[in-house]
Coordinates of C-alpha atoms and ligand atoms in Angstrom, one line a residue:
Chain U
M807 CA 85.0 86.3 137.1
T808 CA 84.6 88.3 140.1
T809 CA 80.8 89.7 139.9
E810 CA 80.4 90.6 143.4
P811 CA 78.8 94.6 143.2
T812 CA 81.2 96.1 145.6
V813 CA 84.0 97.5 142.6
H814 CA 81.1 98.9 140.5
D815 CA 79.3 100.4 143.7
A816 CA 81.8 101.5 145.0
I817 CA 83.0 103.5 141.5
E818 CA 78.9 104.5 141.0
M819 CA 79.0 106.8 144.3
E820 CA 83.3 107.1 143.7
L821 CA 81.6 108.8 140.4
V822 CA 78.3 110.5 141.7
Q823 CA 80.1 112.1 144.2
K824 CA 82.6 113.9 142.1
H825 CA 80.6 114.8 140.2
A826 CA 77.9 117.1 142.5
S827 CA 80.8 118.4 144.6
R828 CA 82.6 120.2 141.5
P829 CA 84.0 123.9 142.0
E830 CA 83.2 126.2 139.7
V831 CA 85.7 126.2 136.1
P832 CA 88.7 128.4 137.8
E833 CA 89.7 131.7 134.9
T834 CA 93.4 129.9 134.4
P835 CA 93.9 126.2 134.3
T836 CA 96.8 124.4 135.3
P837 CA 97.9 122.5 133.3
V838 CA 99.0 119.4 131.9
I839 CA 99.6 119.7 128.1
Q840 CA 101.4 123.1 127.8
V841 CA 101.0 123.9 123.7
E842 CA 103.4 126.7 122.4
D843 CA 104.1 128.9 120.0
V844 CA 103.0 124.9 118.1
S845 CA 102.6 124.2 114.2
V846 CA 102.2 121.5 112.0
F847 CA 103.0 120.9 108.8
Y848 CA 101.9 117.6 106.8
D849 CA 105.8 117.9 104.6
D850 CA 106.0 121.6 103.8
Y851 CA 102.6 122.1 103.9
Q852 CA 101.8 124.4 107.6
A853 CA 98.5 122.3 108.5
V854 CA 98.5 124.3 111.1
R855 CA 100.8 127.4 112.8
D856 CA 101.0 129.2 116.0
V857 CA 98.8 127.2 118.0
T858 CA 99.3 128.0 122.0
L859 CA 97.0 126.7 124.9
D860 CA 97.5 125.0 128.0
I861 CA 94.9 122.4 128.5
G862 CA 94.2 121.9 132.4
H863 CA 93.4 119.4 134.6
N864 CA 91.1 117.5 134.8
E865 CA 89.0 119.5 132.8
I866 CA 87.3 118.9 129.0
T867 CA 89.2 120.9 127.0
A868 CA 86.9 121.2 123.7
L869 CA 87.8 121.7 120.1
I870 CA 86.1 123.3 117.4
G871 CA 86.2 124.7 113.4
P872 CA 85.0 124.3 110.2
S873 CA 86.4 121.1 108.4
G874 CA 90.1 121.3 106.9
C875 CA 90.4 123.9 110.0
G876 CA 93.4 121.0 111.3
K877 CA 91.4 119.8 115.3
S878 CA 92.5 116.8 114.7
T879 CA 96.4 117.2 113.1
I880 CA 96.8 118.9 116.9
L881 CA 94.7 116.5 119.2
R882 CA 97.5 113.8 117.8
S883 CA 100.0 116.1 118.4
L884 CA 99.1 116.1 122.3
N885 CA 100.2 112.6 121.7
R886 CA 102.8 111.9 118.9
M887 CA 99.9 109.8 117.0
N888 CA 101.3 112.5 114.2
D889 CA 104.9 110.5 114.0
L890 CA 103.0 107.5 112.7
I891 CA 102.1 109.5 109.7
R892 CA 104.4 109.9 107.5
G893 CA 105.5 113.1 107.0
A894 CA 104.0 114.7 109.8
R895 CA 106.6 117.6 112.1
V896 CA 105.9 119.6 115.1
T897 CA 108.0 122.2 115.8
G898 CA 107.0 124.6 118.9
A899 CA 106.9 123.5 122.5
I900 CA 103.4 120.5 124.4
R901 CA 105.0 119.9 127.6
Y902 CA 103.0 117.9 129.6
W903 CA 103.4 118.0 133.8
G904 CA 106.1 120.8 132.3
Q905 CA 108.3 118.2 130.2
D906 CA 108.8 118.8 126.4
M907 CA 107.4 115.4 125.0
Y908 CA 108.7 115.9 122.3
E909 CA 112.4 116.5 122.8
P910 CA 115.2 113.6 122.1
G911 CA 114.6 110.4 123.8
V912 CA 111.2 110.6 125.1
D913 CA 110.2 107.4 124.2
P914 CA 106.7 107.7 121.9
I915 CA 105.0 104.8 123.1
E916 CA 105.0 105.8 126.8
V917 CA 103.6 109.4 126.2
R918 CA 100.6 107.6 124.9
R919 CA 100.3 104.8 127.2
R920 CA 99.5 108.4 129.2
I921 CA 98.2 110.4 126.7
G922 CA 95.0 107.9 125.5
M923 CA 92.9 108.5 122.5
V924 CA 89.9 107.2 121.2
F925 CA 88.2 107.2 117.6
Q926 CA 85.9 109.3 115.5
K927 CA 84.6 105.5 113.9
P928 CA 84.8 102.4 117.1
N929 CA 87.9 100.9 116.1
P930 CA 87.8 98.0 118.7
F931 CA 90.2 94.9 117.7
P932 CA 89.0 91.7 116.8
K933 CA 88.4 90.0 120.0
S934 CA 87.0 89.1 122.9
I935 CA 85.1 92.0 125.0
Y936 CA 87.6 91.0 127.5
D937 CA 90.5 90.7 125.6
N938 CA 89.9 94.0 123.9
I939 CA 89.7 96.0 127.9
A940 CA 93.0 94.3 128.5
Y941 CA 95.9 94.3 125.8
G942 CA 96.9 98.0 126.9
P943 CA 97.5 96.5 130.9
R944 CA 99.0 93.5 128.4
V945 CA 101.3 95.5 126.9
T946 CA 102.3 98.1 128.0
G947 CA 103.5 95.9 131.9
M948 CA 101.2 97.3 134.4
K949 CA 101.2 95.3 137.3
V950 CA 97.3 94.3 137.9
D951 CA 97.4 92.2 140.6
D952 CA 93.5 90.9 140.0
M953 CA 92.8 91.2 135.5
D954 CA 89.8 90.3 136.1
A955 CA 88.5 93.2 138.4
H956 CA 90.5 95.2 136.7
V957 CA 88.5 95.2 133.3
E958 CA 86.1 95.2 135.8
R959 CA 85.9 98.9 136.6
A960 CA 87.3 100.4 133.4
L961 CA 83.5 99.1 131.9
T962 CA 81.2 99.8 134.6
R963 CA 83.5 103.6 134.4
A964 CA 82.7 103.5 130.5
A965 CA 79.4 102.6 132.2
L966 CA 79.0 99.1 129.8
W967 CA 79.9 97.1 132.7
D968 CA 75.8 96.1 133.4
E969 CA 76.0 95.8 129.3
V970 CA 78.6 93.2 128.8
K971 CA 79.4 91.6 131.3
D972 CA 77.8 88.3 131.0
K973 CA 79.5 88.1 127.5
L974 CA 82.8 89.4 127.9
K975 CA 84.5 86.0 125.8
Q976 CA 82.4 87.0 123.3
S977 CA 83.5 89.4 120.7
A978 CA 83.9 93.4 120.1
Y979 CA 82.6 92.8 117.3
G980 CA 79.0 92.0 118.3
L981 CA 79.0 95.2 120.2
S982 CA 76.3 98.5 118.3
G983 CA 78.3 101.0 117.4
G984 CA 77.4 102.8 120.5
Q985 CA 79.0 100.0 122.2
Q986 CA 81.7 99.9 121.1
Q987 CA 82.5 103.1 120.5
R988 CA 82.4 103.8 125.1
L989 CA 84.3 100.1 125.1
C990 CA 87.0 101.8 123.0
I991 CA 87.1 104.0 126.0
A992 CA 87.2 101.8 128.5
R993 CA 90.2 99.9 126.6
T994 CA 92.3 103.5 126.9
I995 CA 90.7 103.4 130.4
A996 CA 92.0 100.4 131.3
V997 CA 96.4 101.7 130.9
E998 CA 95.4 104.1 133.2
P999 CA 95.7 107.4 130.7
D1000 CA 96.6 110.5 132.2
V1001 CA 94.6 113.0 129.7
I1002 CA 92.3 110.6 127.5
L1003 CA 91.8 112.7 124.0
M1004 CA 89.1 112.4 121.8
D1005 CA 88.5 112.8 117.7
E1006 CA 84.7 113.7 117.6
P1007 CA 84.1 110.3 119.4
C1008 CA 80.3 110.6 118.7
A1009 CA 80.4 111.0 114.8
S1010 CA 78.7 108.3 113.8
L1011 CA 76.5 107.4 117.0
D1012 CA 73.0 108.3 117.0
P1013 CA 71.6 110.9 118.9
I1014 CA 70.4 108.6 122.2
A1015 CA 73.8 107.3 122.6
T1016 CA 75.6 110.5 121.6
L1017 CA 74.1 111.3 125.0
R1018 CA 75.9 108.6 126.7
I1019 CA 79.3 109.3 125.6
E1020 CA 78.3 113.1 127.2
E1021 CA 77.6 111.8 130.2
L1022 CA 80.4 109.4 130.0
M1023 CA 82.8 111.8 130.0
A1024 CA 80.3 114.3 132.0
E1025 CA 81.7 111.5 135.1
L1026 CA 85.1 111.1 133.7
R1027 CA 85.8 114.7 134.0
D1028 CA 87.0 114.1 137.5
L1029 CA 89.4 111.0 136.9
Y1030 CA 91.6 111.6 133.5
T1031 CA 91.4 115.2 132.1
I1032 CA 89.6 115.3 128.4
V1033 CA 91.2 116.4 124.9
I1034 CA 87.5 116.9 122.8
V1035 CA 87.2 117.6 118.6
T1036 CA 83.5 117.4 117.7
H1037 CA 81.6 119.4 115.0
N1038 CA 78.1 118.9 117.8
M1039 CA 78.1 123.4 118.8
Q1040 CA 75.6 122.0 121.5
Q1041 CA 77.6 118.8 122.6
A1042 CA 80.9 121.2 123.2
A1043 CA 78.0 123.8 125.5
R1044 CA 77.6 120.5 127.5
V1045 CA 80.2 119.7 128.5
A1046 CA 83.6 121.4 128.4
D1047 CA 85.1 123.3 130.2
R1048 CA 87.0 124.7 127.8
T1049 CA 86.9 125.5 124.7
A1050 CA 89.3 126.4 121.6
F1051 CA 88.4 128.3 118.2
F1052 CA 89.9 127.3 115.4
T1053 CA 89.4 128.0 111.2
A1054 CA 91.4 128.0 108.4
A1055 CA 92.0 131.2 107.2
I1056 CA 94.3 132.2 103.8
D1057 CA 98.1 133.7 103.8
P1058 CA 97.5 136.7 101.2
Q1059 CA 101.0 135.9 100.5
T1060 CA 101.5 132.1 99.8
G1061 CA 97.9 131.4 98.9
E1062 CA 97.7 129.2 101.4
R1063 CA 95.2 128.2 103.8
H1064 CA 96.7 127.6 107.3
G1065 CA 94.7 125.9 110.4
E1066 CA 94.9 128.6 113.8
L1067 CA 93.4 129.4 117.1
V1068 CA 91.0 132.3 117.4
E1069 CA 90.1 132.3 120.8
F1070 CA 89.9 130.1 124.3
D1071 CA 88.9 130.5 126.8
K1072 CA 86.1 129.6 129.1
T1073 CA 83.6 127.5 127.4
T1074 CA 80.8 130.4 128.8
T1075 CA 82.4 132.7 127.9
I1076 CA 83.1 130.6 124.1
F1077 CA 79.0 130.5 124.4
E1078 CA 78.2 134.4 125.5
R1079 CA 80.6 136.6 125.9
P1080 CA 83.2 135.8 122.5
A1081 CA 85.8 138.1 121.8
D1082 CA 86.4 137.6 118.2
P1083 CA 83.9 138.1 115.6
R1084 CA 84.9 134.7 113.7
T1085 CA 84.0 133.1 116.8
E1086 CA 80.9 134.9 116.7
G1087 CA 80.1 134.4 113.9
Y1088 CA 81.1 130.7 113.8
I1089 CA 78.9 129.7 116.8
S1090 CA 75.8 132.1 115.7
G1091 CA 75.5 130.4 112.3
R1092 CA 75.9 126.9 113.8
F1093 CA 73.5 127.0 116.1
G1094 CA 70.4 129.5 114.1
Chain W
M813 CA 52.7 124.3 92.9
S814 CA 49.9 123.6 90.7
S815 CA 46.5 122.9 91.2
T816 CA 44.9 119.9 91.6
S817 CA 42.7 120.1 88.5
T818 CA 45.7 121.0 85.7
T819 CA 46.8 117.4 88.1
A820 CA 43.9 115.9 87.6
A821 CA 44.1 116.8 83.5
G822 CA 48.1 115.8 83.3
R823 CA 47.5 112.9 84.7
A824 CA 44.1 111.5 82.3
A825 CA 46.1 113.4 79.4
V826 CA 49.1 109.7 80.2
P827 CA 47.2 107.4 80.5
G828 CA 48.4 104.6 81.8
R829 CA 52.1 106.6 83.7
L830 CA 50.2 109.0 86.3
A831 CA 45.9 107.8 86.5
A832 CA 45.2 105.0 88.5
P833 CA 44.8 101.9 86.1
A834 CA 41.7 99.7 85.7
P835 CA 41.4 96.9 87.7
G836 CA 43.3 93.8 86.1
T837 CA 44.9 96.3 83.5
R838 CA 49.0 94.8 83.2
I839 CA 51.3 96.9 83.8
L840 CA 54.8 96.6 83.9
R841 CA 55.9 94.4 81.0
S842 CA 56.7 90.8 81.0
G843 CA 62.1 91.3 81.1
N844 CA 62.6 90.1 77.8
R845 CA 66.7 90.7 78.2
P846 CA 68.3 88.8 75.9
G847 CA 71.8 89.9 77.0
E848 CA 72.1 89.3 80.0
A849 CA 70.6 85.4 79.9
V850 CA 72.7 84.6 77.9
V851 CA 75.6 86.4 79.2
R852 CA 74.4 84.1 83.1
V853 CA 74.5 81.0 81.3
L854 CA 77.8 81.6 80.5
L855 CA 78.8 82.4 83.9
R856 CA 77.2 79.0 84.8
L857 CA 78.8 76.9 81.9
A858 CA 82.0 78.4 83.1
A859 CA 81.4 77.5 86.5
F860 CA 79.6 74.2 86.6
L861 CA 82.4 73.7 83.4
S862 CA 85.3 73.6 86.4
V863 CA 83.5 72.0 88.5
A864 CA 83.0 69.0 85.7
I865 CA 86.0 68.4 85.1
T866 CA 87.7 69.0 88.3
V867 CA 85.4 65.6 89.2
G868 CA 85.9 63.4 85.9
I869 CA 89.7 64.6 86.5
V870 CA 88.9 63.2 89.9
L871 CA 86.4 59.7 88.3
S872 CA 89.4 59.1 86.2
L873 CA 91.7 58.1 88.7
L874 CA 88.9 56.4 90.4
G875 CA 88.5 53.9 87.8
P876 CA 91.9 52.0 86.8
A877 CA 92.6 53.2 90.8
L878 CA 89.2 50.1 91.9
D879 CA 91.6 48.2 89.5
F880 CA 94.5 47.7 91.4
F881 CA 92.5 47.9 94.7
S882 CA 90.8 44.6 93.2
E883 CA 93.9 43.4 93.4
V884 CA 96.0 44.5 95.9
S885 CA 94.1 45.3 99.5
V886 CA 93.6 49.3 100.8
V887 CA 95.3 47.7 104.2
E888 CA 98.2 46.2 102.3
F889 CA 98.8 49.1 100.6
L890 CA 98.0 52.2 103.2
T891 CA 100.2 50.5 106.0
G892 CA 103.5 48.2 103.8
T893 CA 106.7 49.9 103.9
R894 CA 107.8 48.0 100.3
W895 CA 107.1 49.6 98.3
T896 CA 108.2 47.7 94.6
P897 CA 105.7 47.2 91.2
R898 CA 108.5 45.7 89.2
F899 CA 109.8 43.3 91.1
A900 CA 108.9 39.5 90.5
D901 CA 107.4 39.4 93.7
A902 CA 105.6 42.6 93.9
S903 CA 105.0 44.7 97.1
Y904 CA 102.2 47.3 97.2
G905 CA 103.3 49.2 99.9
V906 CA 102.6 53.1 100.1
L907 CA 104.5 54.7 102.8
P908 CA 108.1 54.9 101.7
L909 CA 106.4 57.2 99.4
V910 CA 104.1 59.3 102.0
T911 CA 107.5 58.8 104.7
A912 CA 109.1 60.4 101.5
T913 CA 107.1 62.9 101.2
A914 CA 105.3 63.9 104.4
W915 CA 109.9 64.6 105.7
T916 CA 110.3 67.2 101.7
T917 CA 106.8 68.6 102.6
L918 CA 107.7 69.0 106.9
I919 CA 111.0 70.0 105.6
A920 CA 109.4 72.5 103.0
I921 CA 107.0 74.4 105.6
A922 CA 109.2 74.9 108.4
V923 CA 112.0 76.8 105.4
A924 CA 109.3 78.6 104.2
V925 CA 107.1 79.6 107.2
P926 CA 109.8 81.5 109.2
F927 CA 110.8 83.2 106.3
G928 CA 108.0 83.7 105.0
L929 CA 106.3 85.2 107.6
G930 CA 109.1 87.5 108.5
S931 CA 109.5 89.3 105.1
A932 CA 105.1 89.2 105.1
I933 CA 104.9 91.0 108.0
Y934 CA 108.1 92.8 106.9
L935 CA 106.5 94.0 104.2
S936 CA 103.4 94.9 105.9
E937 CA 103.8 96.6 109.7
Y938 CA 108.0 97.1 108.9
A939 CA 109.0 98.6 105.0
P940 CA 108.5 102.2 104.5
D941 CA 106.6 102.2 100.7
R942 CA 108.8 103.1 99.3
V943 CA 110.6 99.4 99.7
R944 CA 107.2 97.2 99.3
R945 CA 106.5 98.6 96.3
I946 CA 110.1 97.2 94.7
L947 CA 109.9 94.2 96.5
K948 CA 106.2 92.7 96.6
P949 CA 106.0 92.9 93.4
V950 CA 109.9 91.0 92.7
L951 CA 108.5 88.7 95.7
E952 CA 105.4 87.3 93.8
L953 CA 107.8 87.6 90.0
L954 CA 109.8 84.5 92.3
A955 CA 107.0 83.4 92.7
G956 CA 106.9 81.8 89.2
V957 CA 110.3 80.7 88.4
P958 CA 109.8 77.5 87.2
T959 CA 110.2 74.3 89.2
V960 CA 112.9 72.8 87.5
V961 CA 114.6 75.8 87.9
F962 CA 114.8 74.8 91.2
G963 CA 115.5 71.4 91.4
Y964 CA 119.3 71.9 89.5
F965 CA 119.5 74.8 91.8
A966 CA 118.6 72.1 94.9
L967 CA 121.0 69.7 92.4
T968 CA 123.8 72.0 91.3
W969 CA 124.7 74.6 94.1
F970 CA 122.7 73.7 97.3
A971 CA 123.5 69.9 97.9
P972 CA 127.6 70.2 97.5
T973 CA 127.8 74.0 99.2
V974 CA 125.0 74.3 101.3
L975 CA 124.8 71.6 103.0
Q976 CA 128.8 69.3 102.2
R977 CA 130.9 71.8 102.4
F978 CA 129.6 74.8 104.2
L979 CA 127.3 72.2 106.6
S980 CA 129.2 69.3 106.4
L981 CA 126.6 67.5 106.5
E982 CA 127.4 63.9 105.0
V983 CA 124.8 63.7 102.2
G984 CA 124.9 62.1 99.2
P985 CA 123.9 65.0 95.8
F986 CA 120.5 63.9 95.6
S987 CA 118.3 64.0 99.6
I988 CA 115.3 64.4 101.5
L989 CA 116.7 67.5 103.2
S990 CA 118.2 68.6 99.6
A991 CA 114.2 68.6 98.0
G992 CA 112.2 70.1 101.4
A993 CA 115.0 73.1 102.0
V994 CA 114.9 74.2 98.3
M995 CA 111.1 73.9 98.0
G996 CA 110.3 75.5 101.4
V997 CA 112.2 78.1 99.4
M998 CA 110.2 77.7 96.4
I999 CA 106.8 78.8 98.1
I1000 CA 108.7 82.0 100.7
P1001 CA 107.0 84.1 98.3
T1002 CA 103.8 82.1 98.0
V1003 CA 103.4 82.2 101.4
A1004 CA 104.6 86.0 102.2
S1005 CA 102.8 87.7 99.4
L1006 CA 99.9 85.8 99.9
S1007 CA 100.1 86.3 104.1
E1008 CA 101.1 90.5 103.0
D1009 CA 97.8 90.7 101.5
A1010 CA 95.9 89.7 104.7
M1011 CA 97.8 91.2 107.3
S1012 CA 97.5 94.7 104.8
A1013 CA 94.0 94.3 104.5
V1014 CA 94.1 94.0 107.8
P1015 CA 92.2 98.6 108.4
N1016 CA 95.0 101.3 109.7
A1017 CA 92.3 101.4 112.6
L1018 CA 93.1 99.3 114.3
R1019 CA 97.2 100.3 114.4
Q1020 CA 96.3 103.4 115.6
G1021 CA 94.3 102.2 118.1
S1022 CA 96.6 99.9 119.4
A1023 CA 99.2 102.8 119.3
A1024 CA 97.5 105.0 121.1
L1025 CA 97.3 101.9 124.2
G1026 CA 100.9 101.8 124.0
A1027 CA 101.4 99.2 122.1
N1028 CA 104.8 98.6 120.2
R1029 CA 105.2 98.2 116.3
M1030 CA 106.2 94.5 117.2
Q1031 CA 103.2 94.2 119.6
T1032 CA 100.8 95.7 117.2
S1033 CA 102.1 94.1 114.5
L1034 CA 101.7 90.4 115.5
R1035 CA 98.6 90.8 118.2
V1036 CA 96.4 92.9 116.3
V1037 CA 97.7 92.3 113.3
F1038 CA 98.4 89.1 112.9
P1039 CA 95.6 88.1 114.7
A1040 CA 93.4 89.3 112.2
A1041 CA 94.8 88.3 109.1
F1042 CA 95.4 84.4 111.1
S1043 CA 92.1 83.3 108.9
G1044 CA 94.4 84.7 105.6
I1045 CA 97.5 83.0 106.6
V1046 CA 96.3 80.1 107.4
A1047 CA 95.3 80.0 103.3
A1048 CA 99.4 81.5 102.9
I1049 CA 100.7 78.3 104.3
V1050 CA 98.0 75.8 103.2
L1051 CA 98.9 76.4 99.9
G1052 CA 101.9 76.3 100.7
I1053 CA 101.3 73.1 101.6
S1054 CA 99.2 71.2 99.4
R1055 CA 102.4 72.8 96.7
A1056 CA 104.9 70.2 99.1
V1057 CA 102.9 67.6 98.5
G1058 CA 102.3 68.1 95.0
E1059 CA 105.8 68.8 93.7
T1060 CA 107.0 67.1 91.4
M1061 CA 110.1 68.6 89.4
I1062 CA 112.4 69.2 92.4
V1063 CA 111.9 66.3 94.3
T1064 CA 112.6 63.8 91.2
I1065 CA 115.5 66.2 90.7
A1066 CA 117.1 66.4 93.9
G1067 CA 115.7 64.1 96.1
G1068 CA 116.8 60.9 94.8
Q1069 CA 115.0 58.0 92.9
L1070 CA 115.1 55.9 95.6
V1071 CA 112.7 53.7 96.9
Q1072 CA 112.5 54.0 100.6
M1073 CA 112.0 54.1 104.1
V1074 CA 112.5 58.1 105.1
S1075 CA 114.0 57.7 108.5
S1076 CA 115.9 61.5 109.0
P1077 CA 116.2 63.9 106.1
L1078 CA 119.9 63.0 105.1
Q1079 CA 118.5 59.9 103.3
Q1080 CA 117.4 59.7 99.8
G1081 CA 113.7 59.0 99.2
A1082 CA 111.7 59.0 96.4
T1083 CA 107.8 60.3 96.6
M1084 CA 104.5 60.1 95.4
T1085 CA 104.6 62.3 93.0
T1086 CA 108.5 61.5 92.1
F1087 CA 107.4 58.0 91.5
I1088 CA 104.8 58.9 89.6
A1089 CA 106.8 61.3 86.9
N1090 CA 108.8 58.0 86.4
A1091 CA 106.2 55.7 85.9
A1092 CA 104.5 58.0 84.1
L1093 CA 107.3 57.4 81.6
G1094 CA 107.6 54.4 81.4
D1095 CA 106.3 51.7 79.4
S1096 CA 103.6 49.9 81.4
R1097 CA 101.2 49.5 79.6
V1098 CA 97.9 50.4 80.2
G1099 CA 95.6 48.6 81.9
S1100 CA 98.2 45.8 83.7
L1101 CA 97.9 46.5 87.8
E1102 CA 101.5 47.9 87.4
Y1103 CA 99.8 51.0 85.0
N1104 CA 97.6 51.3 87.6
T1105 CA 99.5 51.9 90.6
L1106 CA 100.3 55.0 89.2
F1107 CA 96.4 56.0 89.9
A1108 CA 97.0 54.5 93.4
V1109 CA 98.9 56.9 94.6
G1110 CA 97.8 59.9 92.2
L1111 CA 94.4 58.9 93.6
L1112 CA 96.0 58.8 97.9
L1113 CA 98.3 62.7 96.5
F1114 CA 94.5 63.9 95.8
F1115 CA 93.0 62.8 99.6
L1116 CA 96.3 63.9 101.6
T1117 CA 95.7 67.6 99.9
L1118 CA 92.0 67.6 100.3
I1119 CA 92.0 66.3 103.6
V1120 CA 95.0 68.9 104.3
N1121 CA 92.7 71.7 102.3
L1122 CA 89.5 70.2 104.8
V1123 CA 91.2 70.9 108.5
A1124 CA 92.8 74.3 107.0
I1125 CA 88.6 75.6 106.3
Q1126 CA 88.4 74.2 109.5
L1127 CA 91.2 76.4 111.3
V1128 CA 89.9 79.4 109.0
R1129 CA 86.3 79.1 109.6
R1130 CA 87.0 79.2 113.8
F1131 CA 88.9 81.7 113.5
R1132 CA 88.2 84.1 111.4
Q1133 CA 88.1 87.4 112.7
E1134 CA 86.2 89.8 111.3
Y1135 CA 87.0 93.4 110.6
Ligands
ATP1440 N1 97.8 112.5 106.9 C1 97.8 113.4 105.9 N2 99.0 114.2 104.8 C2 99.0 115.5 104.6 N3 97.5 116.4 105.0 C3 96.8 116.5 106.1 C4 96.8 115.2 107.0 N4 96.4 115.0 107.9 C5 95.3 116.6 107.2 N5 95.8 116.8 106.1 C6 96.1 118.3 105.6 O1 95.8 120.0 107.4 C7 94.2 120.2 107.5 C8 94.4 119.9 108.5 O2 93.8 118.5 108.7 P1 92.5 118.1 109.8 O3 92.9 116.3 109.5 O4 93.2 117.9 111.6 O5 91.2 118.7 110.2 P2 90.5 118.8 110.9 O6 90.1 120.8 111.3 O7 90.4 117.8 111.7 O8 88.9 118.6 110.1 P3 87.5 117.5 110.3 O9 86.5 118.2 111.1 O10 87.2 117.4 108.7 O11 87.9 117.0 110.9 C9 94.1 119.5 106.2 O12 94.7 120.7 105.2 C10 94.4 118.3 105.9 O13 94.0 118.1 104.4
MG1441 MG1 89.5 115.8 111.7

């Protein structure tokens, strides 16, 4: 293992500088992913309907809303993880840099290589810390000249390097929950994705570990586009540039519950001057 | 909320329950649950009995086996290459039997592991639910087919039709190859079913994590699920090996009776179990040297299986992965 501090320091400097020089959130995002009239079905059940929103480049977008309104469903459709769920079907268009990622011929594996995902429950592989990180680059056939340096870089970006640098060959299961979640983030970073999707990444973590992940997201925002699902209003308010509020409404004709997007705007707008009374109700209810 | 005075009164009204007991009083009655004690004794008995029976079996092997080794040296037994206990100039080198057993086991495993693991990976990682729901029970049923059936299958179909006609091999009706291969077929369901259990037990979160990194299904199966299930898979293979080493019917029927050092699977040969099965049917007098050979070979069989299992336990320990 090369442990000269240069890699680490360089990235830290890079992050600090980028963070300091962060511009205001623009009125309209430069879209990396465009979600257009998207509905997701589980067999015949329309879980979410007619969602349209743009995921801005190098921004953090939060998806919030009550349980069951389809946040995870929408998130999974953004990197075709829905393909792994039997009966799941997506209608409408989801464009990644302009290209419909659901059009015939698109390899879902390629989609996931560019749009990574971190799950609610940390799910490191039963392998060493090192192998957890190296796994993605290895299976995707990434050209990596120096895997050791690559692993170090990913762990450093995920703010985990200092804690694990002496036990890279040990099992990832020896880490705490918060460390495991950062390992999963590092693992995702290691394949150098463009976008990172996070589904309640802090749900199983204590407040301190949660803050560390939030710090981390704030640092990573300049290098990646991040979409995060969260039930934690403060978290959305703290880290997200833009926030989408979803809710579930009952269709008066069929009596079925469908998730829908209520409002999507800059986070400050959503939290300070929401346009829709349902947003306001939800947020104020949560804030008490 | 009640006032302090009523609380105090209430306490006083239920002495021994809410009031502080006088120092030295024993409040907690000594527990006497006869039912639980009986169950515990029964369970303990069951546990001890199963161990005791196993030990008893080994000990019963031990007596006659020791008698045997008082007349034949262990070295001669383990290194001799001539096994002729019934001849006038009897010779007790067990290696011919051991080589036959080793060959049949090896061939069986060579057949059972690729097919068994292949079906396990298919069933656990690829098969649609519907297919799995049908195939898994069928597989488990196959594991219960009596071994005699496999023996006749080897003798009447596999050897003449597959080995002689299709593959044009120079084999007779009895051969180590025929017995070993069919034994492998017999073991496939065991290996497949147990490996499938182990792989299905791997949480889906790991598969999703792998897919989210851009791994395809084969990579996920082989590099995440398979290693995570490795200890269970080793256990499945070892059970397969144990069954192969101890398997009697197929080798007796299809492997041949000729006792010889086996150097090619096309030969016929008698395995340790073949010898035991035949000798046990014979008319050797209890206590005679010929009778005692049975137990010596049985003991060796026991030790071989034991070694296989010990190695397996080590492997499982070394590669155990928690998730
Ligand atoms: N695999 C599935 N099969 C069938 N229905 C599903 C599946 N996953 C989700 N659903 C349904 O889709 C709807 C939206 O679920 P989803 O998990 O996206 O909600 P969510 O907003 O993420 O909720 P939570 O905040 O509780 O995680 C729910 O009614 C749910 O029952
Ligand atoms: Mg969810």
